[in-house]
Amino acid sequence: MTRPMEPTEAAAGQGVPRPPTGVGDGRELLAWLRLMRDRHPVWRDETTGALHVFRYADLLHVLSTPAVFSSDFSAIMPPPEEGAPNFTEGVLTMTDPPRHGKLRRLVSQAFTPRMIAQLEPKVVGLTRELFDTVAGADDFDLVASVAYPLPVIVIAEMLGIPAADRELFRTWGEALLSTNYELPVGAVPDGTMPEDIVRQLSEMHAYLLGHVRDRRATQRGDLISSLVAAEVDGDRLTDGETVSFLNFLLLAGHLTTSLLMGNTLLSFADHPDQADAVRADRELVPRAIEEVLRHRPPVVFQARVTREETELAGVTVPAKVPVMCWQMSGNRDERHFPDPDRFDIGRTPNAHLTFGHGIHFCIGTPLARLESRIVLNELLDRYRDIGCGTPVFYERSPEIFGVKSLPITVQHA
Ligand code: HEM
């Protein structure tokens, strides 16, 4: 279901190995990224027409230049099929300035470090409740018990929607992600979707619309109420914009953070000496989490599209070309990070690209850091030894790196 694009002569490397189809445990992808960083740092894929960017400095340039590298794909992406919900209008990550700045100001008040710090006691309480559901167990699935439910409960509470509906969000989130399973990385979807996916997304749209209409009728003091009441330069968000924004927040706010928690334990299992150092000195927890974010980033790339012809690292790039920004590659670029494959919780500075860069820098960063710090501390408080079991199931989407389930075996403290 791809729409072939005209390949450019520039950097159309002959015999360049194709990217692996999924991320899995990351090994194959990391080997491909290293090769590309060294030999084809800016590569135009003839099959999809997309440009791939691998080096840290080039990534910084692309992500810092929204006037050329746009987040608005409407020029190259067909509109959704008739009857399929449109989840792109009003989504921050798909909006360019000046509208992006206005939309971002609407939500940023809810995500300031101060607002997030105020959530700490609530998040600690919720984390303990979730761990209490497996109290006494010597083995359990960390994702099912804590890493998946916690971020979704927190974001649902902030929005003001019932956390009890979280299984619905999971189904819908998987439906959204599954739309890119079969596409090569960088291919532009042709807008068609299997019927069952359209049905699930329509259900999600209707569900969120119900909440938006409810808040238009009655202010309830939650984030949805603030969004429907907020004005951007005299304009209000439409129902459609509010719904897609909520949908994005729900997905952005939970899957990524849940993956980060799983990735933290996997990193500790691979590097027991560093896990011991963190256990001995809890002050190291935030730095350890930053190194996990660099070394095993939950999101592996971001996409942009060129608005006009431009040049990148000596390569001429025409307008309307999708640009895949491999932040996972930037995080391992030896030109920026000394000994980049080494997992080193003492690494400083550690300016990884996992939360993006520039005007779209992740708004949820303080929340993701808070939740993962609290979960890691709770794990270390409760258990004197934690072992990762098998089987570990990795997510299937080509853009995310992490586990769907993580059986762990624990010894109680
Ligand atoms: C480990 C967890 C997370 C990771 C790795 C992550 C990653 C990212 C990245 C890479 C971007 C930039 C996208 C781009 O430039 O196109 C982004 C943007 C965003 N993230 Fe996150 N995120 C995480 C957690 C969260 C949470 C918890 C929330 C909210 C509850 C959130 C909300 C957002 C929003 C609203 C944006 C759009 C910002 C904009 O376009 O101006 N994220 N995130």
Short mmCIF file of C-alpha atoms and ligand atoms in Angstrom, two decimals:
data_model
loop_
_atom_site.label_atom_id
_atom_site.label_comp_id
_atom_site.label_asym_id
_atom_site.label_seq_id
_atom_site.Cartn_x
_atom_site.Cartn_y
_atom_site.Cartn_z
CA MET A 1 0.00 0.00 0.00
CA THR A 2 2.76 2.44 -0.86
CA ARG A 3 2.79 5.31 -3.25
CA PRO A 4 6.15 5.21 -5.05
CA MET A 5 7.90 8.58 -5.29
CA GLU A 6 10.38 9.76 -7.87
CA PRO A 7 13.87 8.84 -6.65
CA THR A 8 16.55 11.49 -6.83
CA GLU A 9 19.97 10.92 -8.36
CA ALA A 10 21.68 12.46 -5.34
CA ALA A 11 22.78 9.96 -2.71
CA ALA A 12 20.69 7.20 -4.30
CA GLY A 13 23.25 4.69 -2.99
CA GLN A 14 23.40 1.54 -5.13
CA GLY A 15 23.54 -1.67 -3.13
CA VAL A 16 22.80 0.05 0.15
CA PRO A 17 21.37 -2.54 2.57
CA ARG A 18 17.67 -2.01 3.39
CA PRO A 19 16.65 -1.15 6.95
CA PRO A 20 15.49 -4.15 8.99
CA THR A 21 11.68 -4.45 8.97
CA GLY A 22 11.28 -4.12 12.75
CA VAL A 23 13.29 -3.08 15.78
CA GLY A 24 13.04 -6.30 17.86
CA ASP A 25 15.89 -6.43 20.38
CA GLY A 26 17.59 -3.58 18.49
CA ARG A 27 20.77 -5.42 17.51
CA GLU A 28 20.18 -5.68 13.78
CA LEU A 29 18.88 -2.14 13.55
CA LEU A 30 21.83 -0.73 15.51
CA ALA A 31 24.28 -2.50 13.18
CA TRP A 32 22.46 -1.03 10.15
CA LEU A 33 22.42 2.46 11.70
CA ARG A 34 26.15 2.31 12.41
CA LEU A 35 26.89 1.30 8.83
CA MET A 36 24.66 4.07 7.48
CA ARG A 37 26.19 6.70 9.79
CA ASP A 38 29.63 5.79 8.49
CA ARG A 39 28.95 5.23 4.80
CA HIS A 40 25.68 6.94 3.83
CA PRO A 41 24.97 9.55 6.54
CA VAL A 42 22.28 11.17 4.37
CA TRP A 43 20.63 8.49 2.20
CA ARG A 44 17.80 8.73 -0.28
CA ASP A 45 15.96 5.41 -0.42
CA GLU A 46 14.98 4.72 -4.04
CA THR A 47 12.22 2.33 -3.02
CA THR A 48 10.22 4.79 -0.93
CA GLY A 49 11.70 8.12 -2.06
CA ALA A 50 12.36 9.05 1.59
CA LEU A 51 15.56 10.66 2.82
CA HIS A 52 17.19 9.07 5.89
CA VAL A 53 19.38 11.10 8.26
CA PHE A 54 21.74 9.34 10.67
CA ARG A 55 24.33 11.70 12.20
CA TYR A 56 23.74 13.76 15.33
CA ALA A 57 24.76 17.12 13.79
CA ASP A 58 22.53 16.61 10.73
CA LEU A 59 19.62 15.56 12.93
CA LEU A 60 20.01 18.70 15.03
CA HIS A 61 19.94 20.78 11.86
CA VAL A 62 16.78 19.12 10.49
CA LEU A 63 14.93 19.29 13.80
CA SER A 64 15.94 22.93 14.34
CA THR A 65 14.80 24.11 10.91
CA PRO A 66 11.01 23.71 10.76
CA ALA A 67 10.73 26.31 7.98
CA VAL A 68 12.36 23.79 5.64
CA PHE A 69 11.75 20.47 7.36
CA SER A 70 8.05 20.59 8.06
CA SER A 71 5.92 18.43 10.36
CA ASP A 72 2.81 18.95 8.24
CA PHE A 73 2.42 15.96 5.91
CA SER A 74 -0.83 17.06 4.31
CA ALA A 75 0.99 18.05 1.11
CA ILE A 76 2.11 14.47 0.46
CA MET A 77 -0.38 12.36 2.39
CA PRO A 78 -3.80 11.65 0.94
CA PRO A 79 -6.68 12.58 3.28
CA PRO A 80 -8.20 9.66 5.21
CA GLU A 81 -10.71 7.54 3.31
CA GLU A 82 -14.33 8.52 3.53
CA GLY A 83 -15.77 7.31 6.80
CA ALA A 84 -12.34 6.96 8.45
CA PRO A 85 -11.70 9.37 11.33
CA ASN A 86 -9.10 12.09 10.80
CA PHE A 87 -6.65 12.02 13.67
CA THR A 88 -4.18 14.54 12.26
CA GLU A 89 -5.92 17.92 12.55
CA GLY A 90 -4.78 19.78 15.63
CA VAL A 91 -2.02 17.30 16.48
CA LEU A 92 1.01 19.24 17.68
CA THR A 93 3.57 16.92 16.13
CA MET A 94 1.96 17.38 12.70
CA THR A 95 1.63 21.17 12.87
CA ASP A 96 4.04 23.91 11.78
CA PRO A 97 4.50 27.46 13.05
CA PRO A 98 2.73 29.75 13.60
CA ARG A 99 -0.22 27.48 14.47
CA HIS A 100 2.05 25.03 16.29
CA GLY A 101 3.13 27.69 18.82
CA LYS A 102 -0.46 28.66 19.56
CA LEU A 103 -1.60 25.07 20.05
CA ARG A 104 1.44 24.28 22.17
CA ARG A 105 0.76 27.22 24.49
CA LEU A 106 -2.71 25.77 25.12
CA VAL A 107 -1.40 22.60 26.65
CA SER A 108 1.96 23.60 27.95
CA GLN A 109 0.47 25.09 31.15
CA ALA A 110 -0.59 21.60 32.19
CA PHE A 111 2.89 20.18 31.68
CA THR A 112 5.23 22.70 33.33
CA PRO A 113 7.81 21.10 35.65
CA ARG A 114 5.97 22.75 38.59
CA MET A 115 2.58 21.28 37.60
CA ILE A 116 4.14 17.87 37.11
CA ALA A 117 6.02 18.05 40.43
CA GLN A 118 2.65 18.59 42.13
CA LEU A 119 1.52 15.23 40.75
CA GLU A 120 4.31 13.39 42.57
CA PRO A 121 2.36 12.25 45.68
CA LYS A 122 -0.48 11.01 43.48
CA VAL A 123 1.90 9.08 41.20
CA VAL A 124 3.69 7.55 44.21
CA GLY A 125 0.30 6.41 45.61
CA LEU A 126 -0.81 4.90 42.30
CA THR A 127 2.54 3.14 41.83
CA ARG A 128 2.30 1.55 45.27
CA GLU A 129 -1.28 0.42 44.62
CA LEU A 130 -0.19 -1.27 41.41
CA PHE A 131 2.78 -3.01 43.06
CA ASP A 132 0.46 -4.09 45.89
CA THR A 133 -1.58 -6.10 43.36
CA VAL A 134 1.45 -8.40 42.99
CA ALA A 135 2.63 -8.19 46.61
CA GLY A 136 3.99 -11.56 47.70
CA ALA A 137 4.47 -12.81 44.12
CA ASP A 138 7.98 -14.01 43.26
CA ASP A 139 7.43 -13.52 39.57
CA PHE A 140 5.11 -11.32 37.59
CA ASP A 141 4.91 -9.38 34.35
CA LEU A 142 6.22 -5.87 35.00
CA VAL A 143 4.52 -4.43 31.91
CA ALA A 144 1.06 -5.85 32.64
CA SER A 145 1.21 -5.04 36.36
CA VAL A 146 2.82 -1.59 36.46
CA ALA A 147 4.57 -0.24 33.37
CA TYR A 148 1.52 -0.30 31.12
CA PRO A 149 -1.24 0.74 33.56
CA LEU A 150 0.58 3.50 35.48
CA PRO A 151 1.21 6.01 32.65
CA VAL A 152 -2.25 5.46 31.20
CA ILE A 153 -3.96 5.96 34.57
CA VAL A 154 -1.98 9.17 35.14
CA ILE A 155 -2.76 10.66 31.73
CA ALA A 156 -6.41 9.56 31.92
CA GLU A 157 -6.73 11.26 35.32
CA MET A 158 -5.14 14.45 34.00
CA LEU A 159 -7.54 14.46 31.06
CA GLY A 160 -10.52 13.52 33.21
CA ILE A 161 -11.49 10.25 31.52
CA PRO A 162 -12.09 6.95 33.35
CA ALA A 163 -8.84 5.06 33.83
CA ALA A 164 -11.01 1.92 33.98
CA ASP A 165 -11.35 2.23 30.19
CA ARG A 166 -7.63 1.62 29.74
CA GLU A 167 -8.03 -1.71 27.94
CA LEU A 168 -10.00 0.19 25.29
CA PHE A 169 -7.11 2.65 24.87
CA ARG A 170 -4.71 -0.25 24.48
CA THR A 171 -6.81 -1.81 21.72
CA TRP A 172 -7.19 1.50 19.94
CA GLY A 173 -3.50 2.37 20.33
CA GLU A 174 -2.53 -0.97 18.83
CA ALA A 175 -4.95 -0.37 15.95
CA LEU A 176 -3.31 2.99 15.22
CA LEU A 177 0.21 1.60 15.38
CA SER A 178 -0.68 -1.44 13.28
CA THR A 179 -1.41 0.79 10.30
CA ASN A 180 2.36 1.05 9.73
CA TYR A 181 3.40 -2.58 10.37
CA GLU A 182 3.56 -3.62 6.74
CA LEU A 183 5.04 -0.42 5.27
CA PRO A 184 8.78 -0.02 4.67
CA VAL A 185 10.18 2.75 6.87
CA GLY A 186 9.70 6.07 5.08
CA ALA A 187 6.88 4.92 2.78
CA VAL A 188 3.93 7.29 2.62
CA PRO A 189 0.67 5.51 3.50
CA ASP A 190 -1.82 5.63 0.64
CA GLY A 191 -4.71 6.48 2.97
CA THR A 192 -6.46 3.10 2.76
CA MET A 193 -6.99 1.16 5.97
CA PRO A 194 -8.40 -2.30 6.72
CA GLU A 195 -12.07 -2.16 7.74
CA ASP A 196 -11.56 -3.42 11.27
CA ILE A 197 -8.94 -0.72 11.92
CA VAL A 198 -11.30 1.98 10.61
CA ARG A 199 -14.02 0.59 12.89
CA GLN A 200 -11.76 0.67 15.95
CA LEU A 201 -10.50 4.16 15.22
CA SER A 202 -14.05 5.37 14.67
CA GLU A 203 -15.00 3.94 18.06
CA MET A 204 -12.12 5.83 19.66
CA HIS A 205 -13.11 9.02 17.89
CA ALA A 206 -16.73 8.69 19.08
CA TYR A 207 -15.60 7.92 22.64
CA LEU A 208 -13.38 11.00 22.86
CA LEU A 209 -15.97 13.19 21.12
CA GLY A 210 -18.46 12.20 23.82
CA HIS A 211 -16.05 13.55 26.47
CA VAL A 212 -15.43 16.75 24.52
CA ARG A 213 -19.18 17.44 24.14
CA ASP A 214 -19.73 16.68 27.82
CA ARG A 215 -17.09 19.34 28.78
CA ARG A 216 -18.63 21.87 26.40
CA ALA A 217 -21.86 21.42 28.39
CA THR A 218 -20.23 21.17 31.85
CA GLN A 219 -16.80 22.37 32.97
CA ARG A 220 -15.25 19.65 35.16
CA GLY A 221 -11.89 21.17 36.10
CA ASP A 222 -9.85 18.66 34.09
CA LEU A 223 -7.55 19.02 31.08
CA ILE A 224 -10.36 18.35 28.58
CA SER A 225 -12.38 21.17 30.19
CA SER A 226 -9.36 23.53 29.87
CA LEU A 227 -8.85 22.52 26.25
CA VAL A 228 -12.44 23.18 25.20
CA ALA A 229 -12.48 26.50 27.08
CA ALA A 230 -9.07 27.73 25.93
CA GLU A 231 -8.79 30.36 23.24
CA VAL A 232 -5.87 30.70 20.83
CA ASP A 233 -5.78 34.25 19.50
CA GLY A 234 -9.54 34.45 19.85
CA ASP A 235 -10.14 31.02 18.25
CA ARG A 236 -11.32 27.93 20.04
CA LEU A 237 -10.27 24.42 19.07
CA THR A 238 -12.92 22.66 17.00
CA ASP A 239 -14.37 19.37 18.26
CA GLY A 240 -12.31 17.50 15.65
CA GLU A 241 -9.08 19.22 16.68
CA THR A 242 -9.73 18.59 20.36
CA VAL A 243 -10.46 14.91 19.72
CA SER A 244 -7.29 14.31 17.71
CA PHE A 245 -5.28 16.19 20.27
CA LEU A 246 -6.67 14.03 23.09
CA ASN A 247 -6.04 10.92 21.08
CA PHE A 248 -2.44 11.98 20.56
CA LEU A 249 -1.92 12.82 24.24
CA LEU A 250 -3.32 9.47 25.32
CA LEU A 251 -1.02 7.58 22.99
CA ALA A 252 2.07 9.79 23.38
CA GLY A 253 1.60 9.85 27.12
CA HIS A 254 1.41 6.18 27.82
CA LEU A 255 3.07 3.79 25.42
CA THR A 256 6.40 5.63 25.34
CA THR A 257 6.67 5.88 29.14
CA SER A 258 5.65 2.27 29.58
CA LEU A 259 8.39 1.21 27.13
CA LEU A 260 10.92 3.32 29.02
CA MET A 261 10.20 1.39 32.23
CA GLY A 262 10.70 -1.98 30.48
CA ASN A 263 13.84 -0.70 28.77
CA THR A 264 15.25 0.37 32.14
CA LEU A 265 14.99 -3.12 33.57
CA LEU A 266 16.41 -4.71 30.42
CA SER A 267 19.37 -2.31 30.55
CA PHE A 268 19.94 -3.15 34.21
CA ALA A 269 19.78 -6.88 33.45
CA ASP A 270 22.49 -6.39 30.79
CA HIS A 271 24.65 -4.22 33.08
CA PRO A 272 24.36 -5.58 36.64
CA ASP A 273 27.37 -3.54 37.85
CA GLN A 274 25.57 -0.32 37.00
CA ALA A 275 22.30 -1.58 38.49
CA ASP A 276 24.24 -2.24 41.73
CA ALA A 277 25.68 1.29 41.65
CA VAL A 278 22.16 2.76 41.37
CA ARG A 279 20.91 0.54 44.18
CA ALA A 280 23.78 1.76 46.38
CA ASP A 281 23.20 5.43 45.55
CA ARG A 282 19.66 6.45 44.65
CA GLU A 283 20.86 9.91 43.66
CA LEU A 284 21.99 8.15 40.47
CA VAL A 285 18.42 7.19 39.45
CA PRO A 286 17.71 10.24 37.21
CA ARG A 287 21.05 9.91 35.40
CA ALA A 288 20.52 6.19 34.93
CA ILE A 289 17.13 6.89 33.34
CA GLU A 290 18.70 9.44 30.97
CA GLU A 291 21.25 6.87 29.88
CA VAL A 292 18.49 4.31 29.27
CA LEU A 293 16.71 6.94 27.17
CA ARG A 294 19.86 7.44 25.10
CA HIS A 295 20.87 3.81 24.83
CA ARG A 296 17.44 2.17 24.39
CA PRO A 297 15.14 4.97 23.17
CA PRO A 298 11.42 4.05 23.12
CA VAL A 299 10.97 6.08 19.92
CA VAL A 300 13.57 5.36 17.23
CA PHE A 301 12.80 8.00 14.59
CA GLN A 302 10.70 11.06 13.82
CA ALA A 303 9.54 12.15 10.40
CA ARG A 304 9.59 15.48 8.59
CA VAL A 305 8.86 16.50 5.02
CA THR A 306 10.81 19.06 2.98
CA ARG A 307 8.78 22.16 2.22
CA GLU A 308 11.22 23.38 -0.44
CA GLU A 309 14.38 22.20 -2.19
CA THR A 310 17.26 22.21 0.24
CA GLU A 311 20.73 20.85 0.86
CA LEU A 312 21.76 18.56 3.65
CA ALA A 313 25.38 17.46 4.16
CA GLY A 314 26.11 18.22 0.52
CA VAL A 315 23.08 16.34 -0.79
CA THR A 316 20.43 18.24 -2.72
CA VAL A 317 16.97 17.30 -1.54
CA PRO A 318 13.87 18.27 -3.55
CA ALA A 319 10.67 19.61 -2.00
CA LYS A 320 7.98 17.22 -0.67
CA VAL A 321 10.42 14.47 0.34
CA PRO A 322 9.75 12.59 3.58
CA VAL A 323 12.76 12.81 5.91
CA MET A 324 13.34 10.07 8.47
CA CYS A 325 15.27 11.43 11.45
CA TRP A 326 16.87 8.45 13.19
CA GLN A 327 17.28 9.72 16.73
CA MET A 328 18.35 6.22 17.79
CA SER A 329 21.30 6.66 15.42
CA GLY A 330 22.09 10.19 16.66
CA ASN A 331 22.17 8.80 20.20
CA ARG A 332 24.90 6.34 19.14
CA ASP A 333 26.89 8.75 16.98
CA GLU A 334 30.56 8.43 17.92
CA ARG A 335 31.09 11.94 16.54
CA HIS A 336 29.04 13.26 19.46
CA PHE A 337 29.07 10.66 22.26
CA PRO A 338 32.39 9.10 23.32
CA ASP A 339 32.20 5.28 23.30
CA PRO A 340 28.49 5.49 22.37
CA ASP A 341 27.64 1.78 22.60
CA ARG A 342 28.73 1.67 26.21
CA PHE A 343 25.84 1.93 28.67
CA ASP A 344 27.26 4.37 31.20
CA ILE A 345 25.03 5.91 33.86
CA GLY A 346 27.83 8.38 34.67
CA ARG A 347 27.73 9.85 31.15
CA THR A 348 27.76 13.62 31.27
CA PRO A 349 26.76 15.62 29.33
CA ASN A 350 24.08 13.35 27.89
CA ALA A 351 22.19 15.44 25.35
CA HIS A 352 20.36 12.52 23.72
CA LEU A 353 17.69 13.08 21.07
CA THR A 354 15.10 10.72 22.49
CA PHE A 355 12.65 13.50 23.39
CA GLY A 356 13.29 15.22 20.06
CA HIS A 357 14.78 18.68 19.64
CA GLY A 358 13.63 22.18 18.76
CA ILE A 359 10.07 23.47 18.76
CA HIS A 360 8.51 19.99 18.98
CA PHE A 361 10.64 18.91 21.96
CA CYS A 362 8.47 16.52 23.97
CA ILE A 363 6.07 18.32 26.27
CA GLY A 364 5.67 15.23 28.45
CA THR A 365 9.37 14.96 29.37
CA PRO A 366 8.94 15.96 33.05
CA LEU A 367 6.06 13.51 33.42
CA ALA A 368 7.91 10.61 31.77
CA ARG A 369 10.95 11.29 33.98
CA LEU A 370 8.84 11.56 37.13
CA GLU A 371 6.93 8.31 36.52
CA SER A 372 9.99 6.28 35.60
CA ARG A 373 11.97 7.59 38.57
CA ILE A 374 9.15 6.67 40.97
CA VAL A 375 8.72 3.18 39.49
CA LEU A 376 12.44 2.46 39.57
CA ASN A 377 12.75 3.61 43.19
CA GLU A 378 9.75 1.50 44.18
CA LEU A 379 11.26 -1.57 42.50
CA LEU A 380 14.55 -1.03 44.32
CA ASP A 381 12.74 -0.47 47.64
CA ARG A 382 10.62 -3.59 47.37
CA TYR A 383 13.06 -6.10 45.91
CA ARG A 384 16.67 -6.85 46.73
CA ASP A 385 17.13 -8.75 43.49
CA ILE A 386 15.30 -8.50 40.17
CA GLY A 387 15.89 -10.88 37.25
CA CYS A 388 14.40 -10.53 33.79
CA GLY A 389 12.84 -13.76 32.57
CA THR A 390 11.78 -14.97 29.17
CA PRO A 391 9.98 -14.85 26.85
CA VAL A 392 10.29 -11.16 26.19
CA PHE A 393 7.96 -9.92 23.45
CA TYR A 394 9.04 -6.86 21.56
CA GLU A 395 6.64 -4.34 20.08
CA ARG A 396 6.10 -4.84 16.34
CA SER A 397 5.92 -1.25 15.14
CA PRO A 398 9.06 -0.17 13.20
CA GLU A 399 9.22 3.12 15.10
CA ILE A 400 9.24 1.96 18.69
CA PHE A 401 11.78 0.02 20.73
CA GLY A 402 10.64 -1.87 23.77
CA VAL A 403 8.73 -4.76 25.20
CA LYS A 404 5.06 -5.68 25.26
CA SER A 405 5.61 -7.98 28.21
CA LEU A 406 8.48 -8.46 30.65
CA PRO A 407 8.35 -11.37 33.09
CA ILE A 408 10.52 -10.65 36.12
CA THR A 409 11.59 -12.78 39.06
CA VAL A 410 12.10 -10.94 42.33
CA GLN A 411 13.53 -11.50 45.79
CA HIS A 412 11.71 -9.46 48.37
CA ALA A 413 13.73 -6.97 50.41
C1 HEM B 1 9.71 8.20 27.43
C2 HEM B 1 8.61 8.83 27.10
C3 HEM B 1 8.46 9.73 25.90
C4 HEM B 1 9.21 9.81 24.75
C5 HEM B 1 10.43 8.99 24.36
C6 HEM B 1 8.63 10.86 23.95
C7 HEM B 1 9.13 11.26 22.72
C8 HEM B 1 8.69 12.38 22.04
C9 HEM B 1 9.31 12.91 20.84
C10 HEM B 1 10.53 12.31 20.14
C11 HEM B 1 8.63 14.00 20.48
C12 HEM B 1 8.94 14.93 19.31
C13 HEM B 1 8.19 14.53 18.07
C14 HEM B 1 8.61 15.36 16.87
O1 HEM B 1 9.51 16.19 16.95
O2 HEM B 1 8.01 15.14 15.79
C15 HEM B 1 7.54 14.17 21.41
C16 HEM B 1 6.60 15.15 21.36
C17 HEM B 1 5.51 15.20 22.21
N1 HEM B 1 5.27 14.43 23.31
FE1 HEM B 1 6.45 12.98 24.00
N2 HEM B 1 7.54 11.37 24.61
C18 HEM B 1 7.40 10.72 25.80
C19 HEM B 1 6.44 10.94 26.77
C20 HEM B 1 5.41 11.83 26.65
C21 HEM B 1 4.37 12.05 27.62
C22 HEM B 1 4.30 11.36 28.98
C23 HEM B 1 3.52 12.98 27.09
C24 HEM B 1 2.27 13.57 27.65
C25 HEM B 1 1.55 13.13 28.59
C26 HEM B 1 4.05 13.37 25.80
C27 HEM B 1 3.47 14.32 24.98
C28 HEM B 1 4.08 14.83 23.87
C29 HEM B 1 3.52 15.91 23.09
C30 HEM B 1 2.20 16.64 23.34
C31 HEM B 1 4.41 16.14 22.04
C32 HEM B 1 4.26 17.14 20.91
C33 HEM B 1 5.10 18.37 21.16
C34 HEM B 1 5.11 19.30 19.96
O3 HEM B 1 4.94 18.85 18.82
O4 HEM B 1 5.26 20.51 20.19
N3 HEM B 1 5.19 12.65 25.57
N4 HEM B 1 7.61 13.16 22.38
#
